[in-house]
C-alpha cells in the first residue's frame, strides 16, 4: 500500500515514516484491536466463499449472504467459528439445514450437530446485514457535495474484512471466491478474478458476477462499486483495466499507462509470469490507504489521478505506487506472509520492486538517488532502530513500519548486490515456484535461496532481518609514502545492545591516485579494524562502500579538498551526494559554496543538483543566495526547480530573494515551483506576502494546486488578517483539499479567538473524513480548551471510524496540558517538513523550523492519510 500526487515518488515513503513518528509522539491512547502477531492454529480449511452483496445506500448498510465451503482439520471438532464484528447475523444454514448460532463481539460461532472428523466438508450459508465501522466504506454525495460520484469500497488488510463479511480473517488460509454484487444499473463494479457476467435484475439494478479461481487470503478480497469510468488495456491478452471516479477518466492513461510494461518486466525478472486472470486498478476517493494490492484488483487513492497539467512535473509520476502494488501480486498475493510478524515478505519486496522498475525505466541514477534517500530517512527514524524487521512484539506499534518497507527493500537490494544478480533472481524464482499458493515465513526465503544458489544466507538474515539496527562507521586513513599503503581504520560505533550487534559486511573500497582508481574488497566485522591497502601515491579520493551498497551511516574524516574532489569526480551518485552533505557542514566557506553552486549547475544527476540546492539553502549567506537565484534562470526540471525555490525560503531580509519569490509565485512554467514560492513567502514573512498569498487564493490553477499551497502558507505567515479568508475556504461546499489546507492554517492563527475554535469544532461531525481529521488536529493545535466538549462528544458518537478514536483522545490530552504538550523528541523529519510544505520537495529546514512545522504537520494528517499505502499505524504507548 502507498501514496498520492501531492508528493512525488521519492517523497512518498518519507511521508509515511514521518507521520508514524509524529503519531508516536502525540497519541497515547491504546489501539482497540491489536493485530495478531502470530498465525492462528486452524480448525478448518476455508476453501471457497460465494459472497453475494447488496447495499442500502440510505443507511450505508451491507446486506449479505455468504456461503463458505470448508473442510474440517481436526477430529472431534464441535463448532465452526468465523470472525465477525458488528454484523447482525440473520440466519445460518449448515449443508442447507437451518442451525442455531452464537454471536459474540468478534465471533460468529456455529455449533456442529455432532463431533466432526478431519476431512468432513461443510457448506455454511450466513445471511447477515450491518453498517460496517471499517472494512467497507460508503462515499456518497450529500447536500454540500451533490455531484460527488457514488462509491463503495473495501479495505481488508490487515484484519478488517470481518467488519463487512463473517469469515476466517487471518492470512494463513487461502480460498477461491465468487463475488456477486447487485448495484444500480449505471454503476460499475470491480472485484477479484474474472468478470463472468453482468445481468439485469430489474428495479433499475444489475448483478455483476466475479469469479476468482486462484486462491488467496481473505484480507485480499475486494469489493468496489459505484460511478466509475473505465479505460481498457491488455498485457499478453489479459485484461488490464483502469477505473476512475466518474469525471476523471481522462486522467487514467497518463498515470497508469505504463502498467503493461511493468507486468512484462516483472514477469521476466521473477521468472514467474503474472499469475492472475486480469489486472484491475481502481482509484477511489477518500481511500484510507495510498494503495492496496487486492488479488488481481488493486485499489488506489484517487489522488494518484494527477491533473494532466501537473503530471509531467513529477519525475517518476505515480510509478512507485503502481509498481509497488503490482509487485505485491507476486509477493503478498501469490506468496503470502503467514503472519504479520513476517509482513516484510510482502512490503519489503514490494518496496524493492519499486526500485526494480525505477532502475529499468528511469535509470541507475534515479534508483541510486531513491536508495540514498531511503537510507537517510530510515536512519532518521529513531523509533525503528532497535527493532528487528522480523518481529512479533508489535502490540503497541504497527507492524507496517519503516522496517518492513524501507529497510526491508534495502535488505533485498543488499542481498542482490552481495550474492549477485543471477543468483538472486534464481533464488526468487525458486521461492515463488515452491511457495506459490502458500503462506511463508522468512525462513522459507532463506531456504529457497540456499537450495537454488548454494549460498548460505543465514548470517546475512541473522543480522539484517532477525537483528536490529545497522552499522554506523567512523572512518579515517593515513598514507604511508614509504610502503605505498593506505591504512584505513574502520570503527563500528553503533551501541551494541538488545538486538543490535556488530555487523559483518563486505565493503568495496576504492582508492583513486594520480594513476587512476583501484577497487578493493574488504570484510568489516569488528568494532575496530585497520586495513592496509596498496596505493602508488597519496590518494586523491578514498571511497568506503563505493556507490553506497550497504545500509549504513558513516562519519569519514576527510579534508575539505578530498570532499571537493569527490563532489566533482566520484562516478556514483551516492558518493557525490555524500560529499554534498559533508560539505554542507562547513559553514562560512566561500570555496565550499562555490563548489556546491557548480554542482547545482552541472551535476548530471538531478538528485545531486537538488541536494546541492537544499544544502546551499541551509548554508545561507549572500553568495549562496546568488547562486540559487542564478540557477533559477537555468530552467532545470520542476523537480529541481521547486527545491531551489524552497531553499530560497531560508534567506531572510534579502530583497532580491523576496522579489524573485514573488515573481515565481505569480508566473513560472512549473506549478510546483510556484507552490514552493508561495510556501517560502509565508515562511519568510516578507512585507508583501499577504497580498501575494491572497491573490493566489483567489486565482484558479489545476485542482486548486496553488490555492491550496497559499492557504497552507497563510498559517506559516502567522498574520491574523488571513482568518476571514481561511474561514471562508474552510466552509462546507468548498473543495475538500482547500478546506483541509485552510483548517490546518486556522490551527495557527488567533489561537484565543473562541469563534474560530467554534467554527472548526462545527466540522467535527461532517461525513468527510479528511475534513474531520483536519478539524480534530486543528483543535488540538490551537490549544483552546473550549474545544474539549466537542471532541468528547465526537468520541461518544456512533458515527466514528475506529482509527479516529485514539487520535481524538490524543488531541484532548494535548488540550488538557497545552504548555508542556509540545514535542521534544526528534521526529526524524526533514521529510515531514518537506511534506508540510506541499510542493517544496526535499526542502531541508533548521531544527527550529522543524519544530515549528511539526505542529502544522499534525493537522495535515488527512492529506497524508490519502497518501499512505497502509491505514494509519496504531498508536504507540
Ligand atoms: Zn505494500
Short mmCIF file of C-alpha atoms in Angstrom, two decimals, residues 34-40 170 337-345 387-399 401 440-443 465-466 499:
data_model
loop_
_atom_site.label_atom_id
_atom_site.label_comp_id
_atom_site.label_asym_id
_atom_site.label_seq_id
_atom_site.Cartn_x
_atom_site.Cartn_y
_atom_site.Cartn_z
CA UNK A 34 -4.05 -5.03 18.00
CA UNK A 35 -3.33 -7.33 15.10
CA UNK A 36 -2.49 -10.90 16.00
CA UNK A 37 1.29 -11.20 15.61
CA UNK A 38 1.42 -14.99 15.19
CA UNK A 39 -0.66 -17.09 12.86
CA UNK A 40 -3.56 -18.88 14.47
CA UNK A 170 -6.16 -14.16 9.08
CA UNK A 337 3.22 -13.89 4.69
CA UNK A 338 1.96 -16.46 7.17
CA UNK A 339 1.66 -13.92 9.95
CA UNK A 340 2.01 -10.15 10.43
CA UNK A 341 5.42 -10.64 12.03
CA UNK A 342 6.72 -11.56 8.57
CA UNK A 343 4.94 -8.70 6.79
CA UNK A 344 8.25 -7.57 5.32
CA UNK A 345 7.97 -10.55 2.94
CA UNK A 387 13.50 -3.30 16.29
CA UNK A 388 14.30 -6.21 14.01
CA UNK A 389 12.47 -6.43 10.68
CA UNK A 390 11.03 -9.80 11.67
CA UNK A 391 9.32 -9.26 15.00
CA UNK A 392 6.18 -10.34 16.78
CA UNK A 393 6.04 -7.78 19.57
CA UNK A 394 4.00 -5.04 17.93
CA UNK A 395 1.17 -4.77 20.43
CA UNK A 396 1.96 -1.12 20.99
CA UNK A 397 3.08 -0.15 17.49
CA UNK A 398 2.37 -1.02 13.91
CA UNK A 399 3.88 -3.94 12.11
CA UNK A 401 6.58 0.30 9.85
CA UNK A 440 5.53 -18.23 4.09
CA UNK A 441 7.82 -17.15 6.89
CA UNK A 442 11.26 -15.60 6.47
CA UNK A 443 12.99 -18.96 6.78
CA UNK A 465 16.31 -9.46 9.48
CA UNK A 466 16.35 -11.03 12.94
CA UNK A 499 19.17 -6.86 19.11
#
